[in-house]
Amino acid sequence: MLGLSTREAFGQALVEMGAKYPDLVVLQADGTKSTQTIHFAERYPSRFVNVGIAEQNLMGAAAGIASTGMRALVSTYGVFASMRACEQVRTFIAYPCLNVTIASSHAGVTPGSDGPTHQATEDIGIFRTIPAMTIVMPADEVATKALLDQALAWEGPVYVRLTRGPVPVMYSQEQKFALGKAIQRRDGTDLTIIALGDMLCWAEEAARRLEREGIQARVLDMHTVKPIDKAAVLRAAEETGAIVTVEDHNIINGLGGAVAETVSDGCPVPVKRIGLADTFAESGAYEKLLTKYGMSPEHIVRAAYEVLKMKK
Amino acid sequence: MQRRELIRQLVQKSCELRANILRMIHAAGAGHPGGSLSVADIVTALYFYELHIDPTNPAWPQRDRFILSKGHACPAWYAALAERGFFPKDQLPTLRQLDSMLQGHPDKKKTPGVDMTTGSLGQGLSLAFGMAMASRISGLGFRVYVVLGDGEVQEGQVWEAAMACAKYKLDNLVAFIDRNKMQVDGLTENVMPVEPLAEKWKAFGWEVREIDGHNMEEIVGVLDWARSIEGKPVMVIAHTIKGKGVSFMENVREWHAKAPTDEQLAAALRELGVA
């Protein structure tokens, strides 16, 4: 069942968070509709600050607000949060370890026809190298609401990565989420597919196809890329002996990089990374982009066979 | 207290601050004496006249906030904080040393009384904007003071923040520009002209006043005046001299970032009358 986009779910959840956290201030650099903070702005105008098209000032202002003990959430596109305002995030939010949640929309190639200027495909890598940063990406609308709440309650900065288009509903309302704890979606003993955000549905589609061919793939939703759930990754390495990672991001220094680092430190097994192969994408329909750039369920299945061959 | 006596005491304080600035940088073997000395009088007026702060409770939520956007001038800030009792003065010579509470540029997690981390230029006004908004939203009603360098306004983000402060009519925010006319590579007007500075800020919707940044009476006067302004942020362009107070440092570019030798320190302290 196709549900809301995670940015829409975020927009709705943010209104609830406004009631739950009376000290929450939301800051936006124009585009309240595209990032969906418009609902918060209408409900809580006195706690909403629009700084215009000025992402560097956006991050500095959030740092200033958080430094007084209030909770700040900034909202902008992932490309601008991670690159235009990278130093502002690093030096003025992460270094003083302030309670700022950076909610970025339009992750990966999900902006589709807008093209690479609006596709955030390096953001995880950039923020992974910044100390104190926590990086989260929900897979669906249920996860978005739960993980946003946890991000706002978290001590220190959190980057929440959201996507543009509708995604299937993956979770029931009863599902429990904890930052830093992966969720096992399917059990399997032949290999493990570790997925991030909206790619979880494609990873599960690949696992279903593998099952029809007699291969049991474990599937993990690694919604928290940093700090990564080391125990879950190492358990997957020990118990299944092979891993495929799936993310809509450059394969360098994203989820795949984090998993490969963890595995090489603790339990070396073959790891194949599905994602953008260190390239910019282009304008095009989202699903066609996934196919052209090697991120479709077919590609995941192919990678699964490759790691199985490499398995000792 | 008589106004004249107040001014006399503030001038004396700024002299002590200058001496400690030089001692700290000498002990560290590195730092920025030029810009620390040019801003010393403004910092003195803020810490010993203007700011509502409580050294025994640095985290007091209602305290006024100060941001040194030109973070490299932090020896002036540290000297004022120590003099005001935020931490013991015997910490001052540990500037820039391993395990010191006094980092080479201000770190809010390490130094009591430092409300915000700075050092990378062009950022302080955005931080001040956020704090002033927080003051209003929370209803705590504190005031926010920020000091920028003049070379620093070459950063585009300063003008993003300038627009925002005016849009939100932040009359609880007072900014100073330490207009010493010099940056690392030379005169600001040669590297990248910033004039006409007052007109720029006026055009951005600020209430602007120019003062002699070494005349304590004028500094105190402008702080009083700033409290009377409603509906606009206040910009004070303080004309200063880089290296002010030590004749061989004044307007000499190399003192932007250089530690004095033993002899130079002794000569400087003699000149300041504190040796």
Coordinates of C-alpha atoms in Angstrom, one line a residue:
Chain A
M1 CA 0.0 0.0 0.0
L2 CA 1.5 3.3 -1.1
G3 CA 1.5 5.8 1.8
L4 CA 2.7 9.3 2.4
S5 CA 6.1 10.6 1.4
T6 CA 8.3 10.8 4.4
R7 CA 8.5 14.6 4.1
E8 CA 4.6 14.7 4.2
A9 CA 4.6 12.4 7.2
F10 CA 7.2 14.7 8.8
G11 CA 5.1 17.8 8.2
Q12 CA 2.2 16.2 10.0
A13 CA 4.3 14.8 12.8
L14 CA 5.9 18.1 13.3
V15 CA 2.6 19.7 14.3
E16 CA 2.2 17.0 17.0
M17 CA 5.8 17.7 18.1
G18 CA 4.9 21.3 18.5
A19 CA 2.4 20.4 21.2
K20 CA 4.7 17.8 22.8
Y21 CA 7.7 20.1 22.9
P22 CA 6.7 23.7 23.9
D23 CA 10.3 24.8 23.5
L24 CA 10.5 23.7 19.9
V25 CA 11.4 26.4 17.4
V26 CA 11.2 25.5 13.7
L27 CA 13.4 27.4 11.2
Q28 CA 13.0 27.3 7.5
A29 CA 15.0 28.7 4.5
D30 CA 12.0 29.4 2.2
G31 CA 10.1 26.5 0.7
T32 CA 7.8 25.8 3.6
K33 CA 5.5 23.9 1.3
S34 CA 8.1 21.6 -0.3
T35 CA 9.5 20.6 3.0
Q36 CA 6.1 20.6 4.6
T37 CA 6.8 22.8 7.6
I38 CA 3.9 24.9 6.5
H39 CA 1.6 23.1 8.9
F40 CA 3.8 23.9 11.9
A41 CA 4.1 27.5 10.6
E42 CA 0.3 27.9 10.5
R43 CA -0.3 26.3 13.9
Y44 CA 2.6 27.9 15.8
P45 CA 3.5 31.1 14.0
S46 CA 5.4 32.5 17.0
R47 CA 7.7 29.5 17.1
F48 CA 8.4 29.5 13.4
V49 CA 11.2 31.5 11.8
N50 CA 11.6 31.9 8.0
V51 CA 15.1 33.2 7.2
G52 CA 14.5 33.3 3.4
I53 CA 16.9 31.7 1.0
A54 CA 19.9 31.8 3.3
E55 CA 20.9 28.3 4.5
Q56 CA 24.1 29.5 6.2
N57 CA 22.1 32.0 8.3
L58 CA 19.5 29.2 8.9
M59 CA 22.1 27.0 10.6
G60 CA 23.7 29.8 12.6
A61 CA 20.3 31.0 13.8
A62 CA 19.4 27.4 14.9
A63 CA 22.6 27.2 16.8
G64 CA 21.9 30.5 18.5
I65 CA 18.4 29.4 19.5
A66 CA 19.6 26.0 20.8
S67 CA 22.5 27.6 22.7
T68 CA 19.8 29.2 25.0
G69 CA 18.4 25.8 25.9
M70 CA 15.5 25.7 23.5
R71 CA 15.1 22.9 20.9
A72 CA 15.6 23.9 17.3
L73 CA 14.6 22.1 14.1
V74 CA 15.8 23.4 10.7
S75 CA 14.3 22.3 7.5
T76 CA 15.7 22.6 4.0
Y77 CA 16.8 20.4 1.1
G78 CA 19.5 17.8 1.8
V79 CA 21.9 19.3 -0.7
F80 CA 21.8 22.7 1.0
A81 CA 21.9 21.4 4.5
S82 CA 25.0 19.3 3.9
M83 CA 26.9 21.4 1.4
R84 CA 25.8 25.1 1.4
A85 CA 25.8 25.1 5.1
C86 CA 28.2 22.4 5.9
E87 CA 30.7 24.4 8.0
Q88 CA 27.9 26.1 9.9
V89 CA 26.6 22.6 10.9
R90 CA 30.0 21.3 11.7
T91 CA 31.4 24.2 13.7
F92 CA 28.4 25.8 15.3
I93 CA 26.0 22.9 15.8
A94 CA 28.1 19.7 16.1
Y95 CA 31.2 21.2 17.8
P96 CA 29.2 22.7 20.6
C97 CA 26.9 19.6 20.5
L98 CA 23.7 21.6 20.4
N99 CA 20.2 20.2 20.3
V100 CA 19.4 20.9 16.7
T101 CA 17.5 18.6 14.4
I102 CA 18.3 19.0 10.8
A103 CA 15.4 17.7 8.8
S104 CA 16.4 17.4 5.2
S105 CA 14.0 16.7 2.4
H106 CA 14.5 15.5 -1.2
A107 CA 17.2 12.9 -0.4
G108 CA 19.1 10.8 -3.0
V109 CA 17.6 10.8 -6.5
T110 CA 14.1 11.2 -5.2
P111 CA 13.8 14.8 -6.6
G112 CA 13.9 13.0 -10.0
S113 CA 13.5 15.4 -12.8
D114 CA 14.9 18.3 -10.9
G115 CA 18.3 16.8 -11.5
P116 CA 21.5 16.6 -9.5
T117 CA 21.4 20.2 -8.2
H118 CA 18.5 19.1 -6.0
Q119 CA 19.5 15.5 -5.4
A120 CA 21.3 15.0 -2.1
T121 CA 23.6 12.1 -2.9
E122 CA 26.7 13.0 -0.7
D123 CA 24.9 14.3 2.5
I124 CA 25.3 11.2 4.6
G125 CA 29.0 11.0 3.7
I126 CA 29.6 14.6 4.6
F127 CA 27.7 14.3 8.0
R128 CA 29.2 10.9 8.9
T129 CA 32.7 12.5 9.1
I130 CA 31.5 15.2 11.5
P131 CA 31.8 14.1 15.2
A132 CA 28.7 14.2 17.4
M133 CA 26.4 14.0 14.4
T134 CA 23.6 11.3 14.4
I135 CA 22.2 10.4 11.1
V136 CA 18.7 8.9 10.7
M137 CA 16.6 8.0 7.7
P138 CA 13.1 6.6 8.1
A139 CA 11.6 4.1 5.6
D140 CA 8.0 5.1 5.7
E141 CA 5.4 7.4 7.3
V142 CA 5.2 5.4 10.6
A143 CA 9.0 5.4 11.0
T144 CA 9.1 9.1 10.2
K145 CA 6.8 10.0 13.0
A146 CA 8.5 7.8 15.6
L147 CA 12.1 8.7 14.6
L148 CA 11.3 12.4 14.5
D149 CA 10.1 12.3 18.1
Q150 CA 13.3 10.4 19.1
A151 CA 15.5 12.9 17.2
L152 CA 13.9 15.8 19.0
A153 CA 14.5 14.1 22.4
W154 CA 18.1 13.2 21.5
E155 CA 20.9 15.1 23.2
G156 CA 23.0 16.7 20.4
P157 CA 22.5 17.2 16.7
V158 CA 20.5 14.8 14.5
Y159 CA 20.3 14.7 10.8
V160 CA 17.0 13.3 9.6
R161 CA 16.9 12.4 5.9
L162 CA 13.6 12.5 4.1
T163 CA 12.4 11.8 0.6
R164 CA 10.2 13.4 -1.9
G165 CA 7.7 11.0 -3.3
P166 CA 5.1 8.6 -1.7
V167 CA 6.6 5.3 -0.3
P168 CA 4.8 2.1 0.7
V169 CA 3.7 1.7 4.3
M170 CA 6.2 -0.7 5.8
Y171 CA 5.4 -0.6 9.4
S172 CA 2.3 -1.1 11.6
Q173 CA 1.5 1.6 14.2
E174 CA 2.6 -0.8 17.0
Q175 CA 6.3 -1.0 15.7
K176 CA 8.8 0.2 18.3
F177 CA 11.8 2.3 17.1
A178 CA 15.0 3.2 18.9
L179 CA 17.7 5.4 17.5
G180 CA 20.8 3.3 16.9
K181 CA 18.9 0.0 16.9
A182 CA 18.3 -1.7 13.5
I183 CA 15.0 -3.5 12.8
Q184 CA 15.1 -7.0 11.5
R185 CA 12.4 -7.2 8.9
R186 CA 13.0 -10.8 7.6
D187 CA 15.1 -13.6 8.9
G188 CA 17.4 -15.5 6.6
T189 CA 20.7 -17.5 6.8
D190 CA 22.2 -17.2 3.3
L191 CA 23.0 -13.5 3.3
T192 CA 21.8 -10.2 4.8
I193 CA 20.5 -7.2 2.9
I194 CA 20.9 -4.0 4.9
A195 CA 18.7 -1.2 3.6
L196 CA 18.3 2.5 4.3
G197 CA 15.2 4.7 4.2
D198 CA 12.9 4.4 1.2
M199 CA 15.2 1.7 -0.3
L200 CA 13.8 -0.7 2.3
C201 CA 10.9 -1.6 0.1
W202 CA 13.1 -2.4 -2.9
A203 CA 15.4 -4.5 -0.6
E204 CA 12.4 -6.5 0.5
E205 CA 11.2 -6.9 -3.1
A206 CA 14.6 -8.3 -3.9
A207 CA 14.5 -10.6 -0.9
R208 CA 11.1 -12.0 -2.0
R209 CA 12.5 -12.7 -5.5
L210 CA 15.5 -14.5 -3.9
E211 CA 13.2 -16.5 -1.8
R212 CA 11.4 -17.8 -4.9
E213 CA 14.8 -19.0 -6.1
G214 CA 15.5 -20.8 -2.8
I215 CA 17.7 -18.2 -1.2
Q216 CA 16.9 -16.9 2.3
A217 CA 18.0 -13.3 2.8
R218 CA 17.8 -11.5 6.1
V219 CA 16.7 -7.9 5.8
L220 CA 17.7 -5.2 8.2
D221 CA 16.3 -1.6 8.2
M222 CA 19.3 0.4 9.3
H223 CA 17.4 3.6 9.9
T224 CA 20.2 5.0 12.0
V225 CA 23.4 5.2 9.9
K226 CA 25.4 6.8 12.7
P227 CA 25.9 5.6 15.3
I228 CA 25.4 2.3 13.3
D229 CA 24.0 -0.7 15.1
K230 CA 27.3 -2.6 15.2
A231 CA 25.8 -5.6 17.0
A232 CA 23.2 -6.1 14.3
V233 CA 25.8 -5.8 11.6
L234 CA 28.3 -8.2 13.2
R235 CA 25.5 -10.7 13.9
A236 CA 24.5 -10.5 10.3
A237 CA 28.1 -11.1 9.2
E238 CA 28.6 -14.0 11.6
E239 CA 25.2 -15.7 11.0
T240 CA 24.8 -15.1 7.3
G241 CA 28.4 -14.6 6.1
A242 CA 27.6 -12.1 3.3
I243 CA 26.1 -8.7 3.1
V244 CA 24.5 -6.4 0.5
T245 CA 23.8 -2.8 1.4
V246 CA 21.2 -0.7 -0.3
E247 CA 21.0 3.1 -0.3
D248 CA 20.0 6.0 -2.5
H249 CA 23.3 7.8 -2.0
N250 CA 26.9 7.7 -3.3
I251 CA 28.3 4.2 -2.4
I252 CA 31.3 6.1 -0.9
N253 CA 30.9 6.9 2.8
G254 CA 27.2 6.2 3.1
L255 CA 25.4 3.2 4.7
G256 CA 27.6 0.8 2.6
G257 CA 30.8 2.5 3.8
A258 CA 29.6 2.3 7.4
V259 CA 28.7 -1.4 7.2
A260 CA 32.0 -2.2 5.4
E261 CA 34.0 -0.5 8.1
T262 CA 32.1 -2.3 10.8
V263 CA 32.5 -5.7 9.2
S264 CA 36.2 -5.2 8.5
D265 CA 36.8 -4.2 12.1
G266 CA 34.9 -7.1 13.6
C267 CA 34.0 -9.9 11.2
P268 CA 35.3 -9.7 7.6
V269 CA 32.8 -11.1 5.1
P270 CA 32.0 -10.0 1.5
V271 CA 30.0 -6.8 1.3
K272 CA 28.5 -5.4 -2.0
R273 CA 27.2 -1.9 -1.9
I274 CA 24.2 -0.9 -4.0
G275 CA 23.9 2.9 -4.5
L276 CA 25.1 5.6 -6.9
A277 CA 28.5 4.3 -8.2
D278 CA 30.4 7.5 -7.4
T279 CA 28.6 9.4 -10.1
F280 CA 26.1 12.2 -10.4
A281 CA 22.7 11.2 -11.6
E282 CA 20.6 13.2 -14.1
S283 CA 17.0 14.4 -14.5
G284 CA 14.4 11.7 -14.9
A285 CA 11.6 9.8 -13.3
Y286 CA 12.6 8.4 -9.9
E287 CA 12.1 4.7 -10.7
K288 CA 13.9 5.0 -14.1
L289 CA 16.8 6.6 -12.3
L290 CA 17.0 3.7 -9.9
T291 CA 17.2 1.3 -12.9
K292 CA 19.7 3.3 -14.9
Y293 CA 22.0 3.9 -11.9
G294 CA 22.0 0.3 -10.6
M295 CA 19.7 0.6 -7.6
S296 CA 16.7 -1.5 -8.7
P297 CA 15.5 -4.8 -7.2
E298 CA 17.2 -6.6 -10.1
H299 CA 20.5 -5.0 -9.2
I300 CA 20.0 -6.0 -5.6
V301 CA 19.3 -9.6 -6.6
R302 CA 22.4 -9.7 -8.8
A303 CA 24.6 -8.3 -6.0
A304 CA 23.2 -11.0 -3.7
Y305 CA 24.4 -13.7 -6.1
E306 CA 27.8 -12.0 -6.3
V307 CA 28.3 -12.0 -2.5
L308 CA 27.1 -15.6 -2.2
K309 CA 29.8 -16.6 -4.7
M310 CA 32.4 -14.8 -2.7
K311 CA 31.2 -16.4 0.6
K312 CA 33.7 -18.9 2.1
Chain B
M1 CA 28.8 56.6 41.2
Q2 CA 29.8 59.8 39.5
R3 CA 30.0 59.4 35.7
R4 CA 33.6 60.6 35.7
E5 CA 34.6 58.1 38.3
L6 CA 32.9 55.3 36.4
I7 CA 34.7 56.2 33.2
R8 CA 38.0 56.4 35.1
Q9 CA 37.5 52.9 36.5
L10 CA 36.6 51.5 33.2
V11 CA 39.7 53.0 31.5
Q12 CA 41.8 51.5 34.3
K13 CA 40.1 48.1 33.8
S14 CA 40.8 48.2 30.0
C15 CA 44.4 48.8 30.8
E16 CA 44.5 45.7 33.0
L17 CA 42.8 43.7 30.3
R18 CA 45.4 44.9 27.7
A19 CA 48.2 43.8 30.0
N20 CA 46.6 40.3 30.5
I21 CA 46.0 40.0 26.8
L22 CA 49.7 40.5 26.1
R23 CA 50.8 38.2 29.0
M24 CA 48.5 35.4 27.7
I25 CA 49.7 35.7 24.1
H26 CA 53.3 35.8 25.3
A27 CA 52.8 32.7 27.4
A28 CA 51.1 30.9 24.6
G29 CA 53.7 31.9 22.0
A30 CA 50.8 32.5 19.6
G31 CA 47.6 34.5 19.2
H32 CA 46.2 37.7 17.9
P33 CA 47.3 40.8 19.8
G34 CA 46.3 43.4 17.2
G35 CA 42.6 42.7 17.1
S36 CA 42.4 41.8 20.8
L37 CA 43.8 45.2 21.8
S38 CA 41.5 47.1 19.3
V39 CA 38.5 45.5 20.9
A40 CA 39.6 45.7 24.5
D41 CA 37.7 49.0 25.4
I42 CA 34.4 47.7 23.9
V43 CA 34.7 44.4 25.8
T44 CA 35.6 46.3 29.0
A45 CA 32.5 48.4 28.7
L46 CA 30.3 45.4 28.1
Y47 CA 31.6 43.3 31.0
F48 CA 32.0 46.0 33.6
Y49 CA 29.1 48.3 32.7
E50 CA 26.5 46.8 30.4
L51 CA 25.9 43.1 30.6
H52 CA 23.4 41.5 33.1
I53 CA 25.4 38.4 34.0
D54 CA 26.2 36.4 37.1
P55 CA 29.7 35.0 37.4
T56 CA 28.5 32.6 40.1
N57 CA 25.8 31.3 37.8
P58 CA 27.1 31.3 34.2
A59 CA 24.1 29.4 33.0
W60 CA 21.5 31.8 34.4
P61 CA 18.8 31.6 31.7
Q62 CA 18.0 35.3 31.8
R63 CA 21.5 36.5 31.4
D64 CA 22.4 38.9 28.6
R65 CA 24.4 37.1 25.9
F66 CA 27.7 38.2 24.3
I67 CA 29.2 36.7 21.1
L68 CA 32.7 37.5 20.0
S69 CA 32.2 36.9 16.3
K70 CA 35.9 37.8 15.6
G71 CA 36.8 34.8 17.8
H72 CA 40.6 35.3 17.2
A73 CA 40.4 38.2 19.6
C74 CA 39.4 35.9 22.5
P75 CA 42.3 36.9 24.7
A76 CA 40.3 40.1 25.3
W77 CA 37.2 38.1 26.2
Y78 CA 39.1 35.6 28.4
A79 CA 40.8 38.5 30.3
A80 CA 37.4 40.1 30.9
L81 CA 35.8 36.9 32.0
A82 CA 38.6 36.1 34.5
E83 CA 38.5 39.7 35.8
R84 CA 34.8 39.4 36.2
G85 CA 35.2 36.2 38.2
F86 CA 34.0 33.5 35.8
F87 CA 37.2 31.5 36.4
P88 CA 40.4 32.1 38.3
K89 CA 42.9 34.4 36.7
D90 CA 45.7 31.8 37.1
Q91 CA 44.1 30.0 34.1
L92 CA 44.9 32.9 31.7
P93 CA 48.5 31.7 31.1
T94 CA 47.2 28.3 29.9
L95 CA 45.8 29.9 26.7
R96 CA 46.2 27.6 23.7
Q97 CA 47.9 24.8 25.8
L98 CA 46.8 21.2 25.9
D99 CA 44.0 20.5 28.4
S100 CA 43.4 24.2 29.0
M101 CA 39.9 25.7 29.4
L102 CA 41.0 28.5 27.1
Q103 CA 41.1 27.3 23.5
G104 CA 42.8 29.2 20.7
H105 CA 39.3 30.3 19.6
P106 CA 36.2 30.4 21.9
D107 CA 34.6 27.1 22.9
K108 CA 31.4 27.3 24.8
K109 CA 31.8 23.8 26.2
K110 CA 35.2 24.6 27.8
T111 CA 35.0 28.1 29.1
P112 CA 32.6 29.4 31.8
G113 CA 30.9 32.5 30.5
V114 CA 31.5 31.8 26.8
D115 CA 27.9 31.6 25.5
M116 CA 28.8 30.6 22.0
T117 CA 31.6 29.0 20.1
T118 CA 33.1 31.1 17.4
G119 CA 36.3 31.5 15.4
S120 CA 35.2 30.9 11.8
L121 CA 34.5 34.4 10.6
G122 CA 31.2 35.8 9.4
Q123 CA 29.0 33.6 11.7
G124 CA 28.5 35.6 14.9
L125 CA 25.6 37.7 13.7
S126 CA 23.6 34.6 12.7
L127 CA 24.2 33.2 16.2
A128 CA 23.2 36.5 17.7
F129 CA 20.1 36.6 15.5
G130 CA 19.1 33.1 16.8
M131 CA 19.7 34.1 20.4
A132 CA 17.7 37.3 20.1
M133 CA 14.8 35.4 18.6
A134 CA 15.0 32.8 21.4
S135 CA 14.9 35.7 23.9
R136 CA 11.7 36.9 22.4
I137 CA 10.1 33.5 21.8
S138 CA 10.9 32.2 25.3
G139 CA 9.8 35.5 26.9
L140 CA 13.1 35.6 28.9
G141 CA 13.7 39.1 27.5
F142 CA 17.5 39.1 27.7
R143 CA 19.6 41.3 25.4
V144 CA 22.2 40.1 22.9
Y145 CA 25.5 41.8 22.1
V146 CA 27.9 40.8 19.3
V147 CA 31.2 42.2 18.1
L148 CA 32.2 41.7 14.5
G149 CA 35.5 42.5 12.9
D150 CA 35.5 44.8 9.9
G151 CA 37.2 42.4 7.5
E152 CA 34.6 39.9 8.6
V153 CA 31.8 41.7 7.0
Q154 CA 33.2 40.6 3.7
E155 CA 31.5 37.2 4.4
G156 CA 28.2 37.0 2.6
Q157 CA 26.5 35.3 5.6
V158 CA 26.8 38.5 7.6
W159 CA 24.3 40.1 5.2
E160 CA 22.0 37.2 5.3
A161 CA 21.9 37.7 9.1
A162 CA 21.6 41.5 8.7
M163 CA 18.5 41.1 6.6
A164 CA 17.0 38.7 9.1
C165 CA 17.6 40.8 12.2
A166 CA 15.9 43.8 10.5
K167 CA 13.0 41.7 9.3
Y168 CA 12.3 40.5 12.8
K169 CA 12.8 44.0 14.3
L170 CA 15.2 42.8 16.9
D171 CA 15.7 45.8 19.2
N172 CA 17.2 43.5 21.8
L173 CA 20.3 43.0 19.7
V174 CA 23.3 45.4 19.6
A175 CA 26.2 44.7 17.2
F176 CA 29.6 46.4 17.2
I177 CA 32.0 46.5 14.3
D178 CA 35.5 46.8 15.5
R179 CA 36.6 49.1 12.6
N180 CA 40.4 48.9 12.9
K181 CA 40.7 49.0 9.1
M182 CA 43.1 46.1 8.9
Q183 CA 42.9 42.4 8.0
V184 CA 45.6 39.7 7.5
D185 CA 46.6 40.8 4.1
G186 CA 46.5 44.6 4.8
L187 CA 44.0 47.4 4.8
T188 CA 40.4 46.3 4.3
E189 CA 40.0 48.9 1.7
N190 CA 42.8 47.4 -0.4
V191 CA 41.9 43.7 0.2
M192 CA 38.1 44.2 -0.3
P193 CA 36.6 47.5 0.4
V194 CA 33.8 47.5 3.0
E195 CA 32.9 51.2 2.9
P196 CA 30.5 52.9 3.0
L197 CA 29.8 50.8 6.0
A198 CA 27.2 52.9 7.9
E199 CA 25.2 53.4 4.7
K200 CA 25.2 49.6 4.1
W201 CA 23.8 48.9 7.5
K202 CA 21.2 51.7 7.3
A203 CA 20.1 50.3 3.9
F204 CA 19.6 46.9 5.5
G205 CA 17.3 48.5 8.0
W206 CA 19.5 49.0 11.1
E207 CA 19.8 51.9 13.5
V208 CA 23.5 52.9 13.1
R209 CA 25.9 55.1 15.1
E210 CA 29.6 55.7 14.7
I211 CA 31.9 56.2 17.7
D212 CA 35.5 56.4 18.7
G213 CA 35.9 52.8 19.9
H214 CA 38.7 53.9 22.4
N215 CA 36.7 56.7 24.0
M216 CA 35.1 55.0 27.0
E217 CA 32.6 57.8 27.5
E218 CA 31.4 57.4 23.9
I219 CA 31.2 53.6 24.3
V220 CA 29.1 53.8 27.5
G221 CA 27.0 56.5 25.9
V222 CA 26.2 54.5 22.9
L223 CA 25.2 51.5 25.1
D224 CA 22.8 53.7 26.9
W225 CA 21.4 55.1 23.6
A226 CA 21.0 51.6 22.2
R227 CA 18.6 50.7 25.0
S228 CA 16.3 53.4 23.8
I229 CA 15.9 52.2 20.3
E230 CA 12.7 50.4 19.4
G231 CA 11.8 48.2 16.5
K232 CA 15.3 48.0 15.0
P233 CA 18.6 46.2 15.6
V234 CA 21.5 48.6 16.5
M235 CA 24.8 48.7 14.8
V236 CA 27.7 50.6 16.4
I237 CA 30.6 51.2 14.1
A238 CA 33.5 51.7 16.5
H239 CA 36.5 53.3 14.9
T240 CA 39.5 51.7 16.5
I241 CA 43.2 51.2 16.1
K242 CA 44.7 47.7 15.6
G243 CA 47.2 47.1 18.5
K244 CA 45.8 50.1 20.5
G245 CA 47.8 50.9 23.6
V246 CA 51.2 49.6 22.5
S247 CA 52.9 52.1 20.3
F248 CA 55.0 49.6 18.3
M249 CA 52.0 47.4 17.6
E250 CA 49.6 50.1 16.6
N251 CA 48.6 49.9 12.9
V252 CA 51.4 47.4 12.2
R253 CA 50.0 44.5 10.2
E254 CA 52.4 41.8 11.5
W255 CA 50.9 42.2 15.0
H256 CA 47.6 40.7 13.6
A257 CA 48.9 37.3 14.7
K258 CA 52.2 37.2 16.5
A259 CA 53.4 36.7 20.1
P260 CA 55.6 39.3 21.7
T261 CA 59.1 38.3 22.9
D262 CA 60.2 38.8 26.5
E263 CA 61.6 42.2 25.8
Q264 CA 58.6 43.3 23.7
L265 CA 56.3 42.2 26.5
A266 CA 58.2 44.1 29.1
A267 CA 58.3 47.2 26.9
A268 CA 54.5 47.0 26.2
L269 CA 53.7 46.6 29.9
R270 CA 55.8 49.6 30.8
E271 CA 53.9 51.6 28.2
L272 CA 50.6 50.4 29.7
G273 CA 51.9 51.5 33.1
V274 CA 51.4 48.1 34.7
A275 CA 55.0 46.8 34.7

